[in-house]
Coordinates of C-alpha atoms and ligand atoms in Angstrom, one line a residue:
X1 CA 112.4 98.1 -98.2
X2 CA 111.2 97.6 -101.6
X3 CA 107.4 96.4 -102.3
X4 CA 106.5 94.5 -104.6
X5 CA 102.9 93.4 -105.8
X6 CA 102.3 90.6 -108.1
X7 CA 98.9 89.9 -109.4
X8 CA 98.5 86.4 -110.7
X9 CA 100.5 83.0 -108.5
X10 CA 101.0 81.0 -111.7
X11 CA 104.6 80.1 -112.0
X12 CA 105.4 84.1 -113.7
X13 CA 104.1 85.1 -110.4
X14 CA 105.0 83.2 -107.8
X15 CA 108.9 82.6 -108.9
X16 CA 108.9 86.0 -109.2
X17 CA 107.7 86.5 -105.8
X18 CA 110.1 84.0 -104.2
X19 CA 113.3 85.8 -106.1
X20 CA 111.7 89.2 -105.0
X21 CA 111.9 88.5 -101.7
X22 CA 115.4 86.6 -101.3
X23 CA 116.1 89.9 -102.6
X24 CA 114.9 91.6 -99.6
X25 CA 111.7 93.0 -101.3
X26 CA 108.1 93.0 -99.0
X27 CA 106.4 90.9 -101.5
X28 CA 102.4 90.7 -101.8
X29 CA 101.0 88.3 -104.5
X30 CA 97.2 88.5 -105.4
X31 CA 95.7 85.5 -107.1
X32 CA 92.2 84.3 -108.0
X33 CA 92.5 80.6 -108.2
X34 CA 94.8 79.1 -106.3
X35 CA 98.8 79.3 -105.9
X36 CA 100.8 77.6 -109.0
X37 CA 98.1 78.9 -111.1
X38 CA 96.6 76.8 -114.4
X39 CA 99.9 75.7 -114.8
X40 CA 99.4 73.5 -111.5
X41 CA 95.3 73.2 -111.1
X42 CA 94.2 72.8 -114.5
X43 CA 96.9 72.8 -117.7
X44 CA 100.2 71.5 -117.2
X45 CA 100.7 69.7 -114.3
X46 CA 97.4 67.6 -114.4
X47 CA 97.5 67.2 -118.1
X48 CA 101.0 65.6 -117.4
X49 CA 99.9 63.6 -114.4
X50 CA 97.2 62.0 -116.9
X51 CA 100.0 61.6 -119.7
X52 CA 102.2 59.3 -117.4
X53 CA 99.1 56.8 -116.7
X54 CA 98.5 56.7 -120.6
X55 CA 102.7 56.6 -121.4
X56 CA 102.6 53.4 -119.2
X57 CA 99.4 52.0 -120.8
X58 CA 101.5 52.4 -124.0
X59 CA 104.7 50.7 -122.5
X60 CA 102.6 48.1 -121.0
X61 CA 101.2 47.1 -124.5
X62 CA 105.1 47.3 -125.9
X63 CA 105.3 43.9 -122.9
X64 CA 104.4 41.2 -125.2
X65 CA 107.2 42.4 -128.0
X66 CA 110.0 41.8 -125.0
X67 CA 108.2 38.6 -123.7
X68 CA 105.8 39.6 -121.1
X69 CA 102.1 38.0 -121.5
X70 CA 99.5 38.8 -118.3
X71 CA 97.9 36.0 -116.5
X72 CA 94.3 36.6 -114.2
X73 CA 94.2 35.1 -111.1
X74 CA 92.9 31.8 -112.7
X75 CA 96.2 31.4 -114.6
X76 CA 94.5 32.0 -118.1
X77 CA 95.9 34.7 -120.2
X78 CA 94.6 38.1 -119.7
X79 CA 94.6 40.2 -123.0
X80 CA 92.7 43.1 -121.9
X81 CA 94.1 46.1 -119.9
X82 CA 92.1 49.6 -118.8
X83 CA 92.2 52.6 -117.3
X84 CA 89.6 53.3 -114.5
X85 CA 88.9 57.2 -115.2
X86 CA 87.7 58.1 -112.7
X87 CA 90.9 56.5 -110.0
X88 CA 92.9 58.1 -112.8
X89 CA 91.1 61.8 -112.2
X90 CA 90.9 61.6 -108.8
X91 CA 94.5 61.0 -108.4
X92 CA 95.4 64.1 -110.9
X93 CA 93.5 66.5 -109.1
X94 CA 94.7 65.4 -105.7
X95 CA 98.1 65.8 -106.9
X96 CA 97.3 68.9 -108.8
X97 CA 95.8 70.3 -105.5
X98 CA 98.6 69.2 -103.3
X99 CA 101.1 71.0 -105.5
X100 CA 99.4 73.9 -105.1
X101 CA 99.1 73.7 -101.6
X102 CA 102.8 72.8 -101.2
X103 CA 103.3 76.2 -103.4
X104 CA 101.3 78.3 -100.9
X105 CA 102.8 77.2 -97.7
X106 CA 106.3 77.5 -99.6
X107 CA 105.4 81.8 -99.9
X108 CA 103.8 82.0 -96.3
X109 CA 106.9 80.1 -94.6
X110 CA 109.0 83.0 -96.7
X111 CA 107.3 85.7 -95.6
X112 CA 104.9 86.2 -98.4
X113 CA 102.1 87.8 -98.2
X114 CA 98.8 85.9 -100.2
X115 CA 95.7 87.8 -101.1
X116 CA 92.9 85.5 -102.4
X117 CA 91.2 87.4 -104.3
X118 CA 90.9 89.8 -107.8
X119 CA 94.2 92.2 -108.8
X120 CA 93.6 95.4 -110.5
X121 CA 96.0 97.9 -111.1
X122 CA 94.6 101.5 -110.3
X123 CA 95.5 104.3 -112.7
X124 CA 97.8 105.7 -110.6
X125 CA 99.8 103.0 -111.0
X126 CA 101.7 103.1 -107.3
X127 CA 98.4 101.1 -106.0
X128 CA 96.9 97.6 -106.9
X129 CA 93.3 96.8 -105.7
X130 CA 92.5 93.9 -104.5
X131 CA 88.8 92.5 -104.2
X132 CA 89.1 89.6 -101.7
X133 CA 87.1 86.7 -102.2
X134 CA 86.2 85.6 -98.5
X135 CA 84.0 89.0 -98.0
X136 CA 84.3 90.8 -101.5
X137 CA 86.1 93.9 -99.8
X138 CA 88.4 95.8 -101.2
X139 CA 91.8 96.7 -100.5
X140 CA 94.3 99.0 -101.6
X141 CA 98.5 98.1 -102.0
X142 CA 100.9 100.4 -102.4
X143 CA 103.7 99.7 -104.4
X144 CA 106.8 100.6 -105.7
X145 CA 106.6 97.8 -108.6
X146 CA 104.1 95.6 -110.1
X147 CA 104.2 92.2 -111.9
X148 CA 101.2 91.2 -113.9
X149 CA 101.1 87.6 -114.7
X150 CA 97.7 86.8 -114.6
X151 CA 97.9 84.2 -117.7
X152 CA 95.4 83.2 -120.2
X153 CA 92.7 80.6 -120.9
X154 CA 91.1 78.1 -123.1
X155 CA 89.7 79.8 -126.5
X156 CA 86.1 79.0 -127.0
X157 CA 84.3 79.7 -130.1
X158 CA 80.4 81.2 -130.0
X159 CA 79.5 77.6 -132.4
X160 CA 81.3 75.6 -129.9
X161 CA 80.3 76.2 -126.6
X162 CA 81.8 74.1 -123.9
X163 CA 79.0 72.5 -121.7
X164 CA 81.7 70.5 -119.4
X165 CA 80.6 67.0 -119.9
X166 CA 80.8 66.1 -123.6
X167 CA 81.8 69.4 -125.5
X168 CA 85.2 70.3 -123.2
X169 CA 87.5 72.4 -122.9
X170 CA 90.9 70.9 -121.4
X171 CA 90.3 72.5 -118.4
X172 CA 87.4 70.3 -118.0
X173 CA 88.4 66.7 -119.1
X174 CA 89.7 65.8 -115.5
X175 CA 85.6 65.7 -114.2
X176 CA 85.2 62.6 -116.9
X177 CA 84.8 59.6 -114.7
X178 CA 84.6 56.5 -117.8
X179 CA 86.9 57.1 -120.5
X180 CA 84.8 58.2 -123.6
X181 CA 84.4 56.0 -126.5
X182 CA 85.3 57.8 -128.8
X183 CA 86.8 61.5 -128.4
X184 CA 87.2 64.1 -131.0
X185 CA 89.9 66.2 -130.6
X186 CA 89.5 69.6 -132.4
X187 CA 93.4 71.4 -132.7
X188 CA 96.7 69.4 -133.8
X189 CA 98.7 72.4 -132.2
X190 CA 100.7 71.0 -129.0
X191 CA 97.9 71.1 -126.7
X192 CA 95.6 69.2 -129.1
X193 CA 98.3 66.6 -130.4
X194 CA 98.9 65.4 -126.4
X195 CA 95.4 64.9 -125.6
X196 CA 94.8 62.7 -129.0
X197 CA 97.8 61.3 -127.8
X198 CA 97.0 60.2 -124.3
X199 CA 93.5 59.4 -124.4
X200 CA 94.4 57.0 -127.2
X201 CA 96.9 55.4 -125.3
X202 CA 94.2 55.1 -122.4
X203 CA 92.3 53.4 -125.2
X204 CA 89.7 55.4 -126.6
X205 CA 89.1 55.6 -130.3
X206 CA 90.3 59.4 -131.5
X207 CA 89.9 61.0 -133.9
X208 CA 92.2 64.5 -134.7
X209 CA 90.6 67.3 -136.6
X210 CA 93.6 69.5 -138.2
X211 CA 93.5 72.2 -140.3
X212 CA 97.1 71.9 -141.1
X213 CA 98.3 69.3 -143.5
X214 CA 100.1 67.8 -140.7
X215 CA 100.1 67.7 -136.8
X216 CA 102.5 70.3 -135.0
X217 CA 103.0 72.7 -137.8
X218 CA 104.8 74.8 -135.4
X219 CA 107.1 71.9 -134.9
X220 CA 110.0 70.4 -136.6
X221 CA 108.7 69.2 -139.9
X222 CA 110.3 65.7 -139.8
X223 CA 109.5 65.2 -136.3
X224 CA 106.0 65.8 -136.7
X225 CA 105.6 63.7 -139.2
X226 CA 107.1 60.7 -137.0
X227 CA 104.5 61.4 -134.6
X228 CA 101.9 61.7 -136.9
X229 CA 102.7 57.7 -138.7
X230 CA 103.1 56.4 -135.6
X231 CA 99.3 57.9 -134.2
X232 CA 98.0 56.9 -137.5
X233 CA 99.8 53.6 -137.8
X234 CA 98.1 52.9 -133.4
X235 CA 94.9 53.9 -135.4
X236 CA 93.9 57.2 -134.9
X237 CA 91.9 58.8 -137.5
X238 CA 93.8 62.3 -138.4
X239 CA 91.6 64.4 -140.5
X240 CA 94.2 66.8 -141.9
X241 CA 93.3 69.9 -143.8
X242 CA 90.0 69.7 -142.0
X243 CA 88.4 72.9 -140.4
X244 CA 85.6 73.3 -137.7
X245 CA 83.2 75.1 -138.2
X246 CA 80.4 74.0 -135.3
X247 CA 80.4 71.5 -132.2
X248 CA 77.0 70.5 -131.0
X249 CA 75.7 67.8 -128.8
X250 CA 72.4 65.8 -128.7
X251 CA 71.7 63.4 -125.5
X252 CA 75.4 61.0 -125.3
X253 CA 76.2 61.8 -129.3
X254 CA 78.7 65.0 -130.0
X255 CA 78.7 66.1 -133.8
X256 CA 82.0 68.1 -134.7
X257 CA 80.7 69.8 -138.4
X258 CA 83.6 70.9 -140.8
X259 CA 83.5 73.9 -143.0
X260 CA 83.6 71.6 -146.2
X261 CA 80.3 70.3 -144.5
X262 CA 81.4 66.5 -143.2
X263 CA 80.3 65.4 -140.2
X264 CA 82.4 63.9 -137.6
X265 CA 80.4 62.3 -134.3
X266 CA 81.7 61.0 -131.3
X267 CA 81.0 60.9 -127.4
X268 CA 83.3 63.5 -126.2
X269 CA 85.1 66.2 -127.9
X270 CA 88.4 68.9 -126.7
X271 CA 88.2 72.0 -127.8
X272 CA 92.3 73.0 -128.6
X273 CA 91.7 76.4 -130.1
X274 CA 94.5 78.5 -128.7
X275 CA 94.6 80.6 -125.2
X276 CA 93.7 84.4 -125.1
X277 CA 95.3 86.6 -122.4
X278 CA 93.4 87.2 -119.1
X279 CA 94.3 91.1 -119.3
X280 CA 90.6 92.4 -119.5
X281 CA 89.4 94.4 -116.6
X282 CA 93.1 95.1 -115.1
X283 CA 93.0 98.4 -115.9
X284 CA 95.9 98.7 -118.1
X285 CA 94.9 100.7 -120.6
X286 CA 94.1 103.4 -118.0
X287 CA 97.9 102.6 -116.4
X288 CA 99.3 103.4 -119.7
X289 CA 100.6 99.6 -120.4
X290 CA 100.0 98.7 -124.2
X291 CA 98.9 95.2 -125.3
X292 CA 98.9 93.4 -128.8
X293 CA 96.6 92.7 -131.4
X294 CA 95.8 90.2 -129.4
X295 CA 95.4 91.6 -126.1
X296 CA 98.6 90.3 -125.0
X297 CA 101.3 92.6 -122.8
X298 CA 103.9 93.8 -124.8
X299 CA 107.4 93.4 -122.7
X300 CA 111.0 93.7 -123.4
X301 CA 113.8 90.9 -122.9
X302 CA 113.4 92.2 -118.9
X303 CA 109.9 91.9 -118.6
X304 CA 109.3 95.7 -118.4
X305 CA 106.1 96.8 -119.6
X306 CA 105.6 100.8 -121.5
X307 CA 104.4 101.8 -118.5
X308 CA 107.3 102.5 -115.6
X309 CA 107.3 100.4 -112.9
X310 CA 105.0 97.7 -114.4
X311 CA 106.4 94.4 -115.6
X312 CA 104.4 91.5 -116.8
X313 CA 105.6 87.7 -117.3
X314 CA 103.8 84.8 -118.8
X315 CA 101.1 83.6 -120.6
X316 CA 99.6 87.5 -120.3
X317 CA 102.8 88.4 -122.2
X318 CA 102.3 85.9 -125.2
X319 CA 104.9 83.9 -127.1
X320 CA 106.7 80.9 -125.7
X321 CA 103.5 79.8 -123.6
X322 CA 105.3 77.8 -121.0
X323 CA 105.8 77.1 -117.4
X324 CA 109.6 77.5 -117.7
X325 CA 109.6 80.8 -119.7
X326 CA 106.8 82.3 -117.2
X327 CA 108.8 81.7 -114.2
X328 CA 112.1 82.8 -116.0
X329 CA 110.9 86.0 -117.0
X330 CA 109.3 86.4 -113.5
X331 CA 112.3 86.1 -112.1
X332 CA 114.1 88.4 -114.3
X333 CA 111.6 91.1 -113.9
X334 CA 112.6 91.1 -110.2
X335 CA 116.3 91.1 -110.7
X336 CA 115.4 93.9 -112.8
X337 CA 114.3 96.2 -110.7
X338 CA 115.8 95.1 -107.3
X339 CA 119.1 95.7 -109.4
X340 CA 120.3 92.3 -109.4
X341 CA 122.3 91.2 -112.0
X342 CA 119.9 90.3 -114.8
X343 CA 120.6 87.8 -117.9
X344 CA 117.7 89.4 -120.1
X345 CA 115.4 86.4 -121.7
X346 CA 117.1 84.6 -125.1
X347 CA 114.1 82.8 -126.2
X348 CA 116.7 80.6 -128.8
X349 CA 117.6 78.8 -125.6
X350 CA 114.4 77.7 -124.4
X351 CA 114.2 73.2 -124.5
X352 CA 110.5 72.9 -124.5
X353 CA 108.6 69.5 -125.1
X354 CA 105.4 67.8 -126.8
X355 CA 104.5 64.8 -124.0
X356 CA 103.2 62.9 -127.0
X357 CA 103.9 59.1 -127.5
X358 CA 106.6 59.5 -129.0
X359 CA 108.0 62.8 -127.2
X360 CA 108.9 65.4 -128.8
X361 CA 112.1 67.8 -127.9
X362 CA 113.6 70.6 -129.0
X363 CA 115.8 73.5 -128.0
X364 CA 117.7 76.6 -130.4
X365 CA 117.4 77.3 -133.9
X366 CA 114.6 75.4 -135.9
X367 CA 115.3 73.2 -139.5
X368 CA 113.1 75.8 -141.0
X369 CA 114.9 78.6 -139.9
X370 CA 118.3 76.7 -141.5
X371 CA 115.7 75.8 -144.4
X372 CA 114.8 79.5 -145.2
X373 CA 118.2 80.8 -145.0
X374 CA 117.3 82.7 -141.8
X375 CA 120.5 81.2 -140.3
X376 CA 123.4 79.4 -141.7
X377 CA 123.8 75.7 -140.5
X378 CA 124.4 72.1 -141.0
X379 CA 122.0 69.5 -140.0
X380 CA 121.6 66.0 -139.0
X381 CA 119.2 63.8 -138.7
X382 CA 120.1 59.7 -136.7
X383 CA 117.1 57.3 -136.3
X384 CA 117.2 56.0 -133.5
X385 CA 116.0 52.5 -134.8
X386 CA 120.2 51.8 -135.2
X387 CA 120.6 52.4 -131.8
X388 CA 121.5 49.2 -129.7
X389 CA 120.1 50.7 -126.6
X390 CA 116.6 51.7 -128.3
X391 CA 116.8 48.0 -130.0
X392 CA 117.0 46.5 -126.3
X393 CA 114.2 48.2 -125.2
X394 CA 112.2 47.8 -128.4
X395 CA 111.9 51.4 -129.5
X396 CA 111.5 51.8 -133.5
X397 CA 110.6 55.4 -133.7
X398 CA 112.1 58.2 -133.3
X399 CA 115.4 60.2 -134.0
X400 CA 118.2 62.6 -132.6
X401 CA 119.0 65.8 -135.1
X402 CA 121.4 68.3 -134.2
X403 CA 122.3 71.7 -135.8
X404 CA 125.5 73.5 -135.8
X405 CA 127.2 76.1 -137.2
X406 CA 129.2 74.9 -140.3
X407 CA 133.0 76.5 -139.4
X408 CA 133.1 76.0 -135.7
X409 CA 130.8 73.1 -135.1
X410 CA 128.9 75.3 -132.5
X411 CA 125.5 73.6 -131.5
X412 CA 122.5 75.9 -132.2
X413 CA 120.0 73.5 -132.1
X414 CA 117.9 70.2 -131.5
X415 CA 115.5 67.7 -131.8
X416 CA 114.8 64.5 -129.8
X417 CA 112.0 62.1 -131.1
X418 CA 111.7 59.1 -128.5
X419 CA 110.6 58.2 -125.2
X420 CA 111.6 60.8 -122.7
X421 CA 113.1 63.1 -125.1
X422 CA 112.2 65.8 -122.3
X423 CA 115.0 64.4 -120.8
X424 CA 117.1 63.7 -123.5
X425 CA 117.2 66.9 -125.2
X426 CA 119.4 68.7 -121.7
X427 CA 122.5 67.8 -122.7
X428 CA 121.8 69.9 -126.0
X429 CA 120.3 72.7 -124.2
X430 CA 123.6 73.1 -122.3
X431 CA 125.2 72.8 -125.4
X432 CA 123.0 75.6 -126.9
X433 CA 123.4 77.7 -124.4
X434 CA 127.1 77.5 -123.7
X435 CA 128.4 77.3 -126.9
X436 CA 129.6 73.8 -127.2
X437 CA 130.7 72.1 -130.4
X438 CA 129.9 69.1 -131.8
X439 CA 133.5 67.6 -130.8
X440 CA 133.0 69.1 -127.2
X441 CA 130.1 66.7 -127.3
X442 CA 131.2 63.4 -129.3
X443 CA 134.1 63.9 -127.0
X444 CA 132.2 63.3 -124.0
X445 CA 131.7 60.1 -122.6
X446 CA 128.2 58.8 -122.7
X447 CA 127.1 55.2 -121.1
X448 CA 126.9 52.4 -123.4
X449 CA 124.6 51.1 -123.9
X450 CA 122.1 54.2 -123.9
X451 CA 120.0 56.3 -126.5
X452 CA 122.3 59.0 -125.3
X453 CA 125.1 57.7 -127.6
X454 CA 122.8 58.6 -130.5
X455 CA 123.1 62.3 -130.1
X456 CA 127.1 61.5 -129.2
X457 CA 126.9 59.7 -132.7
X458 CA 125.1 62.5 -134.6
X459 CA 128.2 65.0 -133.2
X460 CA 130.7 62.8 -134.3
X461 CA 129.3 62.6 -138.1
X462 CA 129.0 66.8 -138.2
X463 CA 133.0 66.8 -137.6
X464 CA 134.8 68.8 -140.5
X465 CA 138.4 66.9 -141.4
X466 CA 140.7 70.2 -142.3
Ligands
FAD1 C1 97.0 71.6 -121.5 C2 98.2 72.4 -121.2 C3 99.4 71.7 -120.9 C4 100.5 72.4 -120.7 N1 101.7 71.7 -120.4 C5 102.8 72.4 -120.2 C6 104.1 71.7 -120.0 O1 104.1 70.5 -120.0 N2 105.2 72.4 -119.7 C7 105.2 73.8 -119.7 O2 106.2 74.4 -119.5 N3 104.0 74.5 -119.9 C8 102.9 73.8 -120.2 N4 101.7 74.5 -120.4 C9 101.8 76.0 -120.4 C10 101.7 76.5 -119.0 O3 100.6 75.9 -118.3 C11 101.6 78.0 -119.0 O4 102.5 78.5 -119.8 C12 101.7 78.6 -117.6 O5 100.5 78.2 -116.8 C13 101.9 80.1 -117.6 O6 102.0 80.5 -116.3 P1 101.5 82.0 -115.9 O7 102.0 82.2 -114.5 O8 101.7 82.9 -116.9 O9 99.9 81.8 -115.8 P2 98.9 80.8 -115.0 O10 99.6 79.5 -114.7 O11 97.7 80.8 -115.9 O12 98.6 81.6 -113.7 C14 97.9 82.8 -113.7 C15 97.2 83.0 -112.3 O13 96.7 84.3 -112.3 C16 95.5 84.3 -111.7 N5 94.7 85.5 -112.1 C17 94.3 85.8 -113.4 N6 93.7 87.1 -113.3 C18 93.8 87.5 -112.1 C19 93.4 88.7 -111.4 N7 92.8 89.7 -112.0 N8 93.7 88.8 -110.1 C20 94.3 87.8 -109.4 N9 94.7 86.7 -110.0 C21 94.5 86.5 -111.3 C22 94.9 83.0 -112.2 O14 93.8 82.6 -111.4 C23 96.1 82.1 -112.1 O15 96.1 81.5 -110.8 C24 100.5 73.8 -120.7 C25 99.4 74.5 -121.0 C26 98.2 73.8 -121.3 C27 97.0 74.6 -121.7

């Protein structure tokens, strides 16, 4: 029997470990802080959880545009809605912890075998050491494979220092128990644009600080730039080209200083800096496995680090830093080397999502990349503000864009702008990923009436006439 050791039980490791397993491997996973990792205790899954109280905050303000007005219990109109924090909180950490409770129990009912405690790879690279965290032994696990995917955490900068009340990082923001009055949000990459987002849908005043010219600048450009009106146009103040260069706090007042020496105060303030890799003190170096500039594990398309034996998935790895590409390349890494058959990682077909207000979607080949001449295609672009569906339901922003290869009409890419656009965009991701035209799609039925028949509608004006 194969063994397997997997350091980290984010969703790179413990996928990984569940595939490993079916596979008939003895599987161990080590992990420090709980199974389901940050993805399910402190970054995705809670930040999510928060995002669906503040998307129905926004589509509860939409009720008056479709006839709904609030009454209190004397009959008089009732004008003022709010979000109690700290119900809010509670409920995402209880839900955050039950996940990862739910993930733990999944492993042990499979045979699993979970270490609490710190991974370390010893420089013979056959054994992992573990340093428990009950009683701070130490204990030794030999292997025939190991899978790092230990992940990576909030960036913090030596002029601002997190101190987990006013000055946080987003790991922290779930401890606030009264929504701040006015939060400063430092970063308008993804992480960043969803937390000006939400808390400004809770009802705090926000205020963005981007260096960029616009929000998202790893997004699509004409996407970001519908998010970016419609936060401006709810009244949040986006300072664009705007760079940090301190945060400090004094008593209940946080001062966020940029570099062309304006001052920005508010009450609270998220830092969105970026992630580094946790790969420090894992004794890689010593095991021969070579990182990045960056400190990130270089991998190939199976997840196979330089040194034999070694794979690594996830946010340790770099690139696409998602829940979906950790787990996939987790998975493959095991199919690797239990000799499964392995579909190697084609990061073109990865549908991730911004849970903004609106949401943004996308999936395959960028506009810029058809903009550059990196890839030859046709694109379009179909508000959705024609679409009966979205006029029902009062929805003004927002837009369905596909790209496709000009001869055979094959999709290579998408964008959904709109409410649940993480749930839109699937129907292009299969199409991405098998090779479907844009007559394969008109083609297909979709119900009317529904936003869906936007993206039917986009096909249907890329057809070629011979
Ligand atoms: C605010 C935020 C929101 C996000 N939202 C989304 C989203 O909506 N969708 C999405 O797909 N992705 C989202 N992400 C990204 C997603 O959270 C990460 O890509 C994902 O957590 C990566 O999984 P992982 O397994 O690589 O690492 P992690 O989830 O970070 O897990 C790593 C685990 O390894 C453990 N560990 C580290 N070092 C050691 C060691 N030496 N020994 C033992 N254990 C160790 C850690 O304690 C942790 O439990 C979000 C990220 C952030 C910051």
């Amino acid at each position: 029997m194969a063994r397997v050791t997997i350091i980290g039980g984010g969703p790179g490791g413990y996928e990984a470990a569940l595939v490993a397993q079916q596979l008939g491997a003895e599987v161990t996973v080590v992990d420090r802080d709980g199974l389901g990792g940050s993805a399910v205790l402190t970054d995705c899954v809670p930040s999510k959880t928060l995002i669906a109280t503040a998307e129905l905050m926004s589509d509860m303000t939409l009720a008056r545009d479709l006839g709904i007005h609030f009454r209190d219990h004397q009959g008089d109109p009732a004008t003022e809605l709010y979000a109690d924090l700290e119900l809010v909180n509670k409920r995402v950490k209880l839900l955050a912890l039950a996940q990862s409770s739910d993930i733990e129990s999944r492993l042990a009912r499979r045979g699993i075998r979970i270490v609490k405690g710190t991974g370390r790879i010893d420089a013979d690279k056959r054994q992992v050491v573990a340093t428990r965290a009950e009683d701070g032994g130490e204990e030794a696990i030999e292997n025939d494979a190991v899978l790092i995917a230990t992940g990576a955490r909030p960036r913090v900068l030596p002029t601002a220092q997190p101190d987990g009340e006013r000055i946080l990082t987003w790991e922290q923001v779930y401890d606030l128990d009264d929504l701040p009055s006015h939060m400063i949000v430092v970063g308008s990459g993804v992480t960043g644009v969803e937390f000006a987002s939400a808390y400004l849908n809770l009802g705090s005043q926000v205020t963005l600080v981007s260096s960029r010219d616009r929000v998202l600048p790893g997004e699509d450009a004409d996407a970001a730039t519908v998010l970016q009106d419609v936060l401006e146009r709810q009244g949040m103040n986006i300072l664009s080209k705007s760079r940090m260069e301190s945060v400090t706090r004094s008593g209940d007042v946080v001062t966020v200083k940029l570099t062309d020496g304006r001052e920005v105060t508010g009450s609270h303030c998220i830092l969105a800096l970026g992630s580094i890799p946790n790969t420090e003190g894992l004794g890689l170096e010593d095991a021969g496995i070579e990182l990045d500039e960056g400190g990130f594990i270089r991998t190939d398309k199976v997840s196979r680090t330089s040194a034999y034996g070694v794979y690594a998935a996830g946010d340790c790895t770099g690139g696409f830093m998602l829940a979906s590409t950790a787990a996939m390349a987790g998975r493959i890494a095991m199919r690797h080397f239990l000799g499964d058959a392995v579909i190697p990682m084609d990061l073109k077909e990865v549908a991730a999502n911004v849970f903004t207000s609106p949401e943004i979607a996308t999936v395959g080949y960028s506009q810029a990349q058809v903009d550059s001449g990196e890839v030859v295609a046709e694109t379009l672009r179909l508000d959705l503000k024609g679409n009966p569906r979205a006029k029902m339901q009062g929805i003004s922003d927002g837009f369905v864009k596909l790209i496709s290869r000009p001869g055979t009409g094959v999709v290579i890419g998408g964008v959904v702008v709109g409410p649940r656009a993480s749930e839109l965009i699937h129907p292009i991701a299969l199409a991405v990923s098998t090779g479907l035209t844009v007559d394969q799609i008109a083609n297909t039925f979709t119900v009317y009436p529904s936003i869906s028949g936007s993206t039917a509608e986009v096909a249907r004006r890329l057809h070629h006439v011979e």
